[in-house]
Coordinates of C-alpha atoms and ligand atoms in Angstrom, one line a residue:
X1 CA 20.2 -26.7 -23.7
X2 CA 18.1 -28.8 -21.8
X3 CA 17.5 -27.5 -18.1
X4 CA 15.3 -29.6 -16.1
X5 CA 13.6 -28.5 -13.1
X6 CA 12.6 -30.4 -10.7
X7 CA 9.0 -29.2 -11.3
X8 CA 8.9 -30.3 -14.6
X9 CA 9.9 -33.9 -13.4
X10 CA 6.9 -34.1 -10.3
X11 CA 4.4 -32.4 -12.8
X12 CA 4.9 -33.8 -15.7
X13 CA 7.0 -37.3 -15.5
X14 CA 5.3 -38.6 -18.3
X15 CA 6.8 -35.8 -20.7
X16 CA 9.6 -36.3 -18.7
X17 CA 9.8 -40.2 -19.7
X18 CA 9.7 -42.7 -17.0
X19 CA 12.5 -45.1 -17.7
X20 CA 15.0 -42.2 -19.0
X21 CA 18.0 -40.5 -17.8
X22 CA 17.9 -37.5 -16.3
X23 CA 19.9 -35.3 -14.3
X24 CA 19.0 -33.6 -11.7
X25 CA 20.5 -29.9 -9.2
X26 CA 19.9 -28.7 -6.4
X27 CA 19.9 -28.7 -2.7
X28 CA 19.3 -31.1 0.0
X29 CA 16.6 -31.2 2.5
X30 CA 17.2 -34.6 4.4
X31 CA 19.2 -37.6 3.9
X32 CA 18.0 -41.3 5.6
X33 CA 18.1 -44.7 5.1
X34 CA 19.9 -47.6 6.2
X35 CA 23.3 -49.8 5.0
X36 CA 21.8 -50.5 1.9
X37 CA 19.7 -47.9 0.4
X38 CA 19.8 -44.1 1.3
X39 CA 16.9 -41.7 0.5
X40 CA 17.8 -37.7 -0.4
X41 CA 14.7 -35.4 -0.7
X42 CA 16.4 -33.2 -3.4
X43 CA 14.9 -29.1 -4.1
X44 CA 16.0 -26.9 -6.3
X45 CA 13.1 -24.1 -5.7
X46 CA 10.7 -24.1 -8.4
X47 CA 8.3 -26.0 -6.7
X48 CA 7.7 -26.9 -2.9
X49 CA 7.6 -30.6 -3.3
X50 CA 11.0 -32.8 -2.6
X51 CA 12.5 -35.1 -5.3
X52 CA 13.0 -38.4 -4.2
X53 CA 16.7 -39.7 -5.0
X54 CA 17.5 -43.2 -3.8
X55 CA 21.1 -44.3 -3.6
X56 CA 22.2 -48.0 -3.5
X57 CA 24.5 -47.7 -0.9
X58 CA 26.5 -50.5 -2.4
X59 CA 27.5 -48.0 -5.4
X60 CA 28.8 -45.1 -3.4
X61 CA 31.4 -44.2 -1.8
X62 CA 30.6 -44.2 2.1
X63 CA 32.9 -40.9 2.2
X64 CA 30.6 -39.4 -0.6
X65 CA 27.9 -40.2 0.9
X66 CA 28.8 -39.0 4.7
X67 CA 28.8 -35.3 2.5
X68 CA 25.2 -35.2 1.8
X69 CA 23.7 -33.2 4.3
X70 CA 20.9 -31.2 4.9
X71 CA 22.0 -27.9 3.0
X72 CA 24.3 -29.4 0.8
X73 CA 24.0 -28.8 -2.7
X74 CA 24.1 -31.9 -5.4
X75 CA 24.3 -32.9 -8.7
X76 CA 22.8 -36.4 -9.7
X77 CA 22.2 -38.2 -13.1
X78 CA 20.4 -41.4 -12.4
X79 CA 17.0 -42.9 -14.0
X80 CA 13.6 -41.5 -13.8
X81 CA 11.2 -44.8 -12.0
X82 CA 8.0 -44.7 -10.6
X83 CA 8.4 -44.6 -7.0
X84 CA 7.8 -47.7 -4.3
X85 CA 7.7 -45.5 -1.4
X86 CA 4.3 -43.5 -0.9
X87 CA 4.1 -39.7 -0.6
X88 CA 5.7 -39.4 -4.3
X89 CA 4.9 -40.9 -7.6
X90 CA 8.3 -41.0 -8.9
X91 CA 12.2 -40.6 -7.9
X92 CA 15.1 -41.3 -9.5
X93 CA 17.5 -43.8 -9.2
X94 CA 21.2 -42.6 -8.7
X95 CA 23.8 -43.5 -11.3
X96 CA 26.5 -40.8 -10.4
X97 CA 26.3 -38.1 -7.5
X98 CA 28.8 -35.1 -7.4
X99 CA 28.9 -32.9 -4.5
X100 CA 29.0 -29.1 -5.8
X101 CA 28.6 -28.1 -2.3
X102 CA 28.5 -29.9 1.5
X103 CA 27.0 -27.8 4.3
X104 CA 28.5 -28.3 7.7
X105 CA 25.7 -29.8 10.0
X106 CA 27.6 -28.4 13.0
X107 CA 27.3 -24.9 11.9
X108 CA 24.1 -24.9 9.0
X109 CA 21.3 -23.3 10.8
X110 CA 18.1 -24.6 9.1
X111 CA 19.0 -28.6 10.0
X112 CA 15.5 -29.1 10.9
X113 CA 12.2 -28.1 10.7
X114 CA 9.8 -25.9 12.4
X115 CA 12.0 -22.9 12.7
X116 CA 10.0 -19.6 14.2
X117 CA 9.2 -17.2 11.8
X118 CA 11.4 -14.5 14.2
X119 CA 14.4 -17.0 13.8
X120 CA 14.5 -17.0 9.9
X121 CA 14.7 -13.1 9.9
X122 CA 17.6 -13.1 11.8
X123 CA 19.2 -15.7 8.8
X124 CA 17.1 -13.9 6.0
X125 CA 19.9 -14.8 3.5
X126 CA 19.4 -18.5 4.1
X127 CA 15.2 -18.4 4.4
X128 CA 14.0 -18.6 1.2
X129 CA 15.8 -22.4 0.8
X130 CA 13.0 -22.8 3.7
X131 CA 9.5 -24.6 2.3
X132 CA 7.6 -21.4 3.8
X133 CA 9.9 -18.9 1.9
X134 CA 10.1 -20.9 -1.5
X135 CA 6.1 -20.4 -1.3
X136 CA 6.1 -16.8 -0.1
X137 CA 8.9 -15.7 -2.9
X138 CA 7.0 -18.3 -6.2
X139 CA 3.7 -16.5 -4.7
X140 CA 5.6 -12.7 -5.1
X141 CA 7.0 -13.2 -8.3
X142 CA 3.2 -14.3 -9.4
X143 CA 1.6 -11.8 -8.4
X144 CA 4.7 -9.5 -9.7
X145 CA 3.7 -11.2 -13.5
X146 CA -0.1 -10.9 -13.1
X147 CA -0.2 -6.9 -12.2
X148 CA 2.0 -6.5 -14.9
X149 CA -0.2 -9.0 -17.4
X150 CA -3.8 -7.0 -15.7
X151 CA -2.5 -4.1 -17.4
X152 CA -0.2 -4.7 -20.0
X153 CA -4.0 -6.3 -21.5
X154 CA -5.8 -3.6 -20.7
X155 CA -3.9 -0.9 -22.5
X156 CA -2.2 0.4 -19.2
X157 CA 1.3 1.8 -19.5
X158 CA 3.8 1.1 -17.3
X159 CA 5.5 4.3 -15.9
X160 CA 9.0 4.7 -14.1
X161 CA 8.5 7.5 -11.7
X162 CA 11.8 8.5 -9.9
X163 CA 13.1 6.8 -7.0
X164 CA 14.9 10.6 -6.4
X165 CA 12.7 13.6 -5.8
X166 CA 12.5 16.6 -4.5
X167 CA 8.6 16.8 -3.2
X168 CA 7.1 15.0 -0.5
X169 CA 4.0 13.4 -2.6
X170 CA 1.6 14.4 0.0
X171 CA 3.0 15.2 3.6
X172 CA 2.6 10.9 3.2
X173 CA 5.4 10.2 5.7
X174 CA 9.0 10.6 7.1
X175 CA 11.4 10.9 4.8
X176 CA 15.0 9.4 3.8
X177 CA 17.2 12.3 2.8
X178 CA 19.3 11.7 -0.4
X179 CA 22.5 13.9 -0.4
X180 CA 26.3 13.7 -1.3
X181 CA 27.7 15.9 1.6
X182 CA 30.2 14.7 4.1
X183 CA 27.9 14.7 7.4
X184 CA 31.0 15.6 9.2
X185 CA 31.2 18.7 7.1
X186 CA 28.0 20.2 6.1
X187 CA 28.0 23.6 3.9
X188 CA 26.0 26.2 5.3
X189 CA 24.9 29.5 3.9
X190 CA 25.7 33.0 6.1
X191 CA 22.6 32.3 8.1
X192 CA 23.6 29.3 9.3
X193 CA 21.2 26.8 7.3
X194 CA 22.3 24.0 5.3
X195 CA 23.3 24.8 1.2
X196 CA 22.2 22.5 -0.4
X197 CA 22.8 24.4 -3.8
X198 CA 26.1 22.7 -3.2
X199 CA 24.5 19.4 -2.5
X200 CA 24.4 17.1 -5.7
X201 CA 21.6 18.2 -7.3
X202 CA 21.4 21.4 -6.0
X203 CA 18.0 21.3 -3.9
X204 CA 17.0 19.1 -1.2
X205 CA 16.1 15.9 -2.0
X206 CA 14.8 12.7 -0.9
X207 CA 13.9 8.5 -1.5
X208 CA 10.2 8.9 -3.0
X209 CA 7.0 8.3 -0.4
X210 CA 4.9 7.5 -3.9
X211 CA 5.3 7.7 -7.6
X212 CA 1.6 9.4 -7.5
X213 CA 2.0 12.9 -8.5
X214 CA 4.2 12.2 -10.9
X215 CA 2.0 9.5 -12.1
X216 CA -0.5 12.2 -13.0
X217 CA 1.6 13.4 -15.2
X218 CA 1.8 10.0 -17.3
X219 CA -1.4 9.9 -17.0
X220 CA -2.7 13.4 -18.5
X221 CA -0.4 12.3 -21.5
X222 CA -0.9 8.5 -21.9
X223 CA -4.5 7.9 -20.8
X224 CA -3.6 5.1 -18.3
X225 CA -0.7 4.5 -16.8
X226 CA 0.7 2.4 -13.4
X227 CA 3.6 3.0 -11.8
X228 CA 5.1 -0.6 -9.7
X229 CA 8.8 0.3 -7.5
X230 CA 9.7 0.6 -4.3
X231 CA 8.9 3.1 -1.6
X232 CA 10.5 4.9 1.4
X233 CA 9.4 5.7 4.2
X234 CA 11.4 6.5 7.0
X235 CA 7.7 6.4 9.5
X236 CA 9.0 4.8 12.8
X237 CA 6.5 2.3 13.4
X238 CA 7.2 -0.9 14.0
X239 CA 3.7 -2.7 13.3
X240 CA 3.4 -5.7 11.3
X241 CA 2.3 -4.1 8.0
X242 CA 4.7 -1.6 7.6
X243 CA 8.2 -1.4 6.4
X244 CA 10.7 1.4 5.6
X245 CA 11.3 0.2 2.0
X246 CA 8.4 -1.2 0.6
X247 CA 6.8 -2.0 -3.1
X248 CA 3.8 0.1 -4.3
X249 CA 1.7 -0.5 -7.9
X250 CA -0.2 3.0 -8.1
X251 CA -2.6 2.8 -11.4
X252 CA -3.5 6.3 -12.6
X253 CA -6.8 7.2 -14.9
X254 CA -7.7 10.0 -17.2
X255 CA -11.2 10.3 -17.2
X256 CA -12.3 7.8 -14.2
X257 CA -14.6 9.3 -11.5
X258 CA -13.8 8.0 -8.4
X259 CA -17.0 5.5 -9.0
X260 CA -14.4 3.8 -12.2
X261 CA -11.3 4.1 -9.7
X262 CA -13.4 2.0 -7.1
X263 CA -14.6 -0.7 -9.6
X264 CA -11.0 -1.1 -10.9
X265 CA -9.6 -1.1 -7.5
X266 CA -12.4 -4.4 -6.8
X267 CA -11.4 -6.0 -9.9
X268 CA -7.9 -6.1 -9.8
X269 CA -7.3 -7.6 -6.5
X270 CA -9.9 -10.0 -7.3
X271 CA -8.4 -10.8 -10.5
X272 CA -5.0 -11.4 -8.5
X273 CA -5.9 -13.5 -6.0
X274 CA -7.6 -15.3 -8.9
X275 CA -4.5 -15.4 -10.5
X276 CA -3.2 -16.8 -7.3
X277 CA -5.4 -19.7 -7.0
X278 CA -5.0 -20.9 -10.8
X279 CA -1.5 -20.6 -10.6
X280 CA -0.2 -21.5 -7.5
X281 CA -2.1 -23.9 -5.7
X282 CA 0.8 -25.8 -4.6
X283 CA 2.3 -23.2 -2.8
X284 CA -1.2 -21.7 -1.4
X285 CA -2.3 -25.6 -0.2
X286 CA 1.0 -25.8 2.0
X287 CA 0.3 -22.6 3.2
X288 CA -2.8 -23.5 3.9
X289 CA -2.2 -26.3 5.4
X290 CA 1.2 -26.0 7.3
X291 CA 0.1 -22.4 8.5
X292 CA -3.4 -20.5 7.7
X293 CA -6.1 -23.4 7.9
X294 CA -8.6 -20.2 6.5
X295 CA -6.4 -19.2 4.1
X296 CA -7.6 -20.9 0.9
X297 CA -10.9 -20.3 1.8
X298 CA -10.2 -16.8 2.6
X299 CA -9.3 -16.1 -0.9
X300 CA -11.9 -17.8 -2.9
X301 CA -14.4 -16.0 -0.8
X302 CA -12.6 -12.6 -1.7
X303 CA -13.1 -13.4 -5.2
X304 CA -17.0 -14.4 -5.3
X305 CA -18.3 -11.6 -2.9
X306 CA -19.1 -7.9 -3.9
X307 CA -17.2 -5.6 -2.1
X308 CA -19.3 -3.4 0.5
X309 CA -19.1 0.5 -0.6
X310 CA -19.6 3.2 2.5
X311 CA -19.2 6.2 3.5
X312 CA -16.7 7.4 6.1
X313 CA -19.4 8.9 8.1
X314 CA -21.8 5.9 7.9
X315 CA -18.3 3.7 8.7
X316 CA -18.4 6.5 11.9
X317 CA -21.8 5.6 12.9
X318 CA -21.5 2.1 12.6
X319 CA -18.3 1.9 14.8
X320 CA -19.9 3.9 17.6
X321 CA -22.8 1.9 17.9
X322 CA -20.1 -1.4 18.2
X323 CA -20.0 -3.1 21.2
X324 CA -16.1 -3.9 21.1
X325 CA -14.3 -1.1 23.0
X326 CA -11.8 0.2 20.7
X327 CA -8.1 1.0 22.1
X328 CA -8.6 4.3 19.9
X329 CA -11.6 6.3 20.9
X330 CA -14.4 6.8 17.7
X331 CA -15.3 10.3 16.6
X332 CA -16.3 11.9 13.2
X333 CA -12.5 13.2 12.0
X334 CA -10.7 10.9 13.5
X335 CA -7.8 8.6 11.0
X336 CA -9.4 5.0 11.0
X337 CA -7.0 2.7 12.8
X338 CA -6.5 -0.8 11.7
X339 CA -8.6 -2.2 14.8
X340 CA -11.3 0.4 13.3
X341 CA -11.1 -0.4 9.8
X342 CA -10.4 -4.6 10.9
X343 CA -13.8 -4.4 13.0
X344 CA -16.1 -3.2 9.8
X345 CA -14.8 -5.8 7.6
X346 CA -14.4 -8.8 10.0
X347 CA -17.1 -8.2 12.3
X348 CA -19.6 -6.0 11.1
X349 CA -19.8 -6.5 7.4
X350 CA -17.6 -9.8 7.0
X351 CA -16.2 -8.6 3.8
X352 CA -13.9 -6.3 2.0
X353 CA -15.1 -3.1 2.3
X354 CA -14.3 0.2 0.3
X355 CA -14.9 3.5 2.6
X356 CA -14.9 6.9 0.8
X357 CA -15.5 10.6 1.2
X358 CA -13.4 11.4 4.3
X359 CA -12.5 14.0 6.4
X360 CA -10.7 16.2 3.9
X361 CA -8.4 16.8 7.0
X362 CA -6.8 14.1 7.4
X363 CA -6.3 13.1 3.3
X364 CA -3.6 14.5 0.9
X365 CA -4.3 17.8 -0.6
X366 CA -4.9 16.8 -4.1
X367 CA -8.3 14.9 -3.5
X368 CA -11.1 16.0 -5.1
X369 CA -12.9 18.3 -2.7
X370 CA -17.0 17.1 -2.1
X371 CA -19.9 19.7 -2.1
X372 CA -20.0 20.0 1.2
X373 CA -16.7 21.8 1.9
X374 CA -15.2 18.8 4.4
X375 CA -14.7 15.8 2.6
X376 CA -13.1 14.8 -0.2
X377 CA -13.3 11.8 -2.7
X378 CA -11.0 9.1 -1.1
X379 CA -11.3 5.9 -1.1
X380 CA -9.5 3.3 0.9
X381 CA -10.4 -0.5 0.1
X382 CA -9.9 -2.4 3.9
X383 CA -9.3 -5.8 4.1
X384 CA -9.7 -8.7 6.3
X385 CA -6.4 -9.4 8.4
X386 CA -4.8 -6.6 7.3
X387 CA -7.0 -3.2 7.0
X388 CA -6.3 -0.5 4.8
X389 CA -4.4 -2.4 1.2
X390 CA -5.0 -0.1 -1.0
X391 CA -5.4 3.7 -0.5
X392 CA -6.6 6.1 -4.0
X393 CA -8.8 8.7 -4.1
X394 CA -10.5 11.0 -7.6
X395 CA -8.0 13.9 -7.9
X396 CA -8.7 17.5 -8.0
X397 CA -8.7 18.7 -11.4
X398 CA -9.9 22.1 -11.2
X399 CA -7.2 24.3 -10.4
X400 CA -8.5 27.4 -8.0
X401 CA -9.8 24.6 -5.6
X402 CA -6.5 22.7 -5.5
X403 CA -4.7 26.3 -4.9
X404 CA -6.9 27.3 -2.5
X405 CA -6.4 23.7 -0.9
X406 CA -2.5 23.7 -1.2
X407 CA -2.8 27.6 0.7
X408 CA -4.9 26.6 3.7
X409 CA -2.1 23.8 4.1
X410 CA 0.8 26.4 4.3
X411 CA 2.0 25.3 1.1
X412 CA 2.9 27.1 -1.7
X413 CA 2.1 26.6 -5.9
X414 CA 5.8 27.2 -6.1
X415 CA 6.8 23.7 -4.5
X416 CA 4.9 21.7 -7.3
X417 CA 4.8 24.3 -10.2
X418 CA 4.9 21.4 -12.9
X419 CA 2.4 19.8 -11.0
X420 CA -0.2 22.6 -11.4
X421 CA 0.6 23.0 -14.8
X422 CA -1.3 19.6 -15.7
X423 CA -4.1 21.8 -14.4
X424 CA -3.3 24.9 -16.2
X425 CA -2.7 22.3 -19.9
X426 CA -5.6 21.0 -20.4
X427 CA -6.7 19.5 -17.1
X428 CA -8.7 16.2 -16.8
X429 CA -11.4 14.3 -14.5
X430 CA -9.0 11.9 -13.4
X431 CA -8.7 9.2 -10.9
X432 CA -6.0 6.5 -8.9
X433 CA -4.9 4.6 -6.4
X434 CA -1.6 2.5 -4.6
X435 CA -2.0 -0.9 -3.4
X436 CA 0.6 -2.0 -1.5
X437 CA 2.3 -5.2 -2.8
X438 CA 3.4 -6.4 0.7
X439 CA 0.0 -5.8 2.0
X440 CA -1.2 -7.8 -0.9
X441 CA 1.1 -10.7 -0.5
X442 CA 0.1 -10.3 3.2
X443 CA -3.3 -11.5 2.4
X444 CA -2.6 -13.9 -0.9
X445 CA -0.1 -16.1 1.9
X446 CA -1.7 -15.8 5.0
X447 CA 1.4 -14.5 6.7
X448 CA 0.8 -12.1 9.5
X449 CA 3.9 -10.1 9.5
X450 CA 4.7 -8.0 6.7
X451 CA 8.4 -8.8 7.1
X452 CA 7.5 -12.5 6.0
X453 CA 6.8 -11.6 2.2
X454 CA 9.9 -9.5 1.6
X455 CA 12.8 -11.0 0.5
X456 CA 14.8 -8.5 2.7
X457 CA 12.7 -6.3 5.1
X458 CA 14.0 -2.4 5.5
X459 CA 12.0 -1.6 9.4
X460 CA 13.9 0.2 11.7
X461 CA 17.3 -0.5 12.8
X462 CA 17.0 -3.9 10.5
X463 CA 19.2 -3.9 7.2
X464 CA 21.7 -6.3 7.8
X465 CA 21.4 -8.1 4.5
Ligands
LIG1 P1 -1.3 3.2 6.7 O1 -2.5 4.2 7.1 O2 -1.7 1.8 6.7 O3 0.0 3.6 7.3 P2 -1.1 5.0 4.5 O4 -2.5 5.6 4.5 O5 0.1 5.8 5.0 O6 -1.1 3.6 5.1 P3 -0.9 5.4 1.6 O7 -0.1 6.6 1.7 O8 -2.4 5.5 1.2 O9 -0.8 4.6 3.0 O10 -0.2 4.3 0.7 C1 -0.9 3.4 -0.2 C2 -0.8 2.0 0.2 O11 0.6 1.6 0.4 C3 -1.5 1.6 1.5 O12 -2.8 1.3 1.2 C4 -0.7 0.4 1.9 O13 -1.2 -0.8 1.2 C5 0.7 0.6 1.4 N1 1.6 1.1 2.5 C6 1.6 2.4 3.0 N2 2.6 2.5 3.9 C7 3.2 1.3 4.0 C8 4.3 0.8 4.7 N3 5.0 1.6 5.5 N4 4.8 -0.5 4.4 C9 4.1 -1.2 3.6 N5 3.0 -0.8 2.9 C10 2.6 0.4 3.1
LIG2 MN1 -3.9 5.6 2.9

């Protein structure tokens, strides 16, 4: 089988062989040209850049021709020459063209260029032929490949948590009910509340907030273990960074302090956006170019600097001595909001920063509880643009604090029995954290709304396709 891409052709022509035959798929981008010779910029997805095709017009049927449109998808054999033109260093010259597919020009929506970014989510099954999506979705699969390749070499395991439970993973959000019943006809017990010992699995259940807790179990078995699937969360806020079904990588550690959780936290995404910008700097420089004139720069600086480490009260101080008036007033306790945690890395520190021991009021219960009886050992790295990406914390491992913890929150041991027994079997220092793959793919393509690196958001009442 022999499956050219059209990336291998721009890369690599000379492997290719200039002078040979090829053949050539995929879909149009624009047709021009004049009674004699007819240009098609040719893309088939693996790489941003258009193949030249150039058809005599002599050798063609005009009828044929008329049928290349923008959106139309071909198939061409023809010979591989360097290129006349500039803006390309080869094409190929047509020998045969067959039409797999023609695109109506009165009725295809992306005929030209410069569509708004609000436009293409209302075609989102037709955006990713767009240049901006073919970058976004190359850039996700990457970065998809190099968590997996980060651990996989470090002796992590990877972990399928279920997308099914029935715990809420830390009071971390709204969230979707799972169930069977007919909603027009809900069994209820003799007090009038709903059975759900008759629902499918017997219990109430739900779409998962986090693969955490029951990360901690892989973790207190394996050593290391990450977890990498999608989220729910049925929060209602419609922001730019979140979405109701969205991708979290959660890493979890037997025997890391939070000081090892921190320094793994700092070297992963650095070694990501690393990744990024050895692999895919064709799709970061139109990016760049066409969209984020920062954003190249943006990420090699991410890479090269040392990430600031402070304390939530410090962070506390610092924002109350700001000058900027803050839409959400600063006090000690209150839940950082992004303009908050924005302001310390952009303007104060002017780089990532990685904020820990907070309020143990407004953090899950299972954080490991500080000396001082009101914080606990979080830690949330805070980006530029974005704000919080990745939120982890050291976990509780002694189990009288985590019960006593778990009681003051009106919750019982019963709710996550199995949970307790990992500190009842042999309990561990242990330590992890989620990073949110949108937020990350926020940052490695400059895009500013989180609905832009998704293939097809979930927000509320949005999923159409
Ligand atoms: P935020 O305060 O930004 O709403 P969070 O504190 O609720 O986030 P965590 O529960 O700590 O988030 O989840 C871990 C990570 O998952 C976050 O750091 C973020 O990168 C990502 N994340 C959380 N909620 C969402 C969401 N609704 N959509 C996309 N990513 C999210
Ligand atoms: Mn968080």
């Amino acid at each position: 089988m022999n499956k050219l891409r059209l990336k291998d052709i721009i890369k690599t022509p000379e492997v290719v062989g200039i002078g040979n035959s090829v053949e050539v798929k995929g879909w149009v981008r624009s047709r021009r040209g004049n009674n004699f010779v007819q240009f098609i910029a040719l893309n088939d997805g693996s790489i941003v850049t258009n193949l030249q095709v150039v058809a005599d017009t002599a050798k063609f049927d005009e009828a044929l021709l008329k049928q290349i449109t923008t959106g139309s998808c071909i198939h061409v054999t023809g010979k591989l020459v360097e290129s006349q033109g500039k803006g390309q260093t080869v094409e190929v010259q047509a020998e045969t063209i067959e039409v797999y597919g023609s695109a109506d020009p009165e009725q295809y929506p992306l005929q030209k260029k410069g569509h708004s970014m609000e436009f293409l989510r209302e075609i989102a099954h037709l955006r990713p032929r767009t240049n901006y999506f073919g970058c976004v979705l190359r850039l996700r699969h990457a970065m998809a490949f190099a968590i997996h390749k980060y651990f996989n070499d470090r002796g992590f395991f990877y972990l399928h948590t279920p997308l099914i439970t029935a715990s809420d993973a830390e009071g971390a959000g709204e969230m979707f009910n799972v169930t069977t019943f007919d909603l027009n006809n809900i069994p209820r017990t003799e007090d009038g509340q709903i059975d759900y010992k008759q629902d499918f699995f017997g219990k109430h259940t739900n779409l998962t907030v986090s693969g955490q807790l029951e990360g901690e179990l892989g973790a207190m078995a394996l050593g290391n273990i990450y977890t990498f699937g999608p989220t729910f969360r049925a929060e209602n806020s419609n922001t730019p960074r979140h979405l109701a079904e969205f991708w979290m990588i959660e890493p979890e550690m037997a025997f890391y302090d939070i000081k090892d959780n921190m320094d793994l936290a700092e070297d992963f995404i650095k070694y990501l956006v690393q990744y990024a910008l050895d692999n895919n700097m064709d799709d970061l420089k139109f990016l760049n170019d066409m969209f984020d004139k920062e954003l190249i720069n943006r990420l090699e600086s991410v890479t090269k600097v040392d990430f600031v480490r402070l304390g939530y009260t410090e962070a506390i101080d610092i924002l109350l001595q700001a000058k900027k008036k803050f839409e959400y007033p600063v006090k000690w306790g209150i839940d950082l909001q992004s303009e908050h945690e924005r302001y310390l890395v952009e303007n104060h520190f002017k780089k990532p920063v990685i904020l820990t021991d907070y309020p143990k009021e407004i953090k899950a219960f299972y954080m490991k509880q500080n000396d001082d009886g009101k914080t606990v050992r979080a830690m949330d790295v805070l980006f530029p643009t974005i704000g919080e990406i990745i939120g982890g914390s050291e976990r509780e491992a002694d189990y009288n604090k985590l019960l006593n913890r778990v009681h003051e929150l009106g919750m019982t041991e019963e709710q996550y029995w199995w949970y307790f027994d990992t500190r009842k079997f042999g309990s561990a220092p242990h330590s992890g954290f989620g990073l949110g793959f949108e937020r990350l793919l926020l940052f490695v393509t400059g895009m500013t709304n989180i609905r832009d690196v998704i293939p097809f958001p979930r927000t509320p009442q949005n999923a159409e396709f």
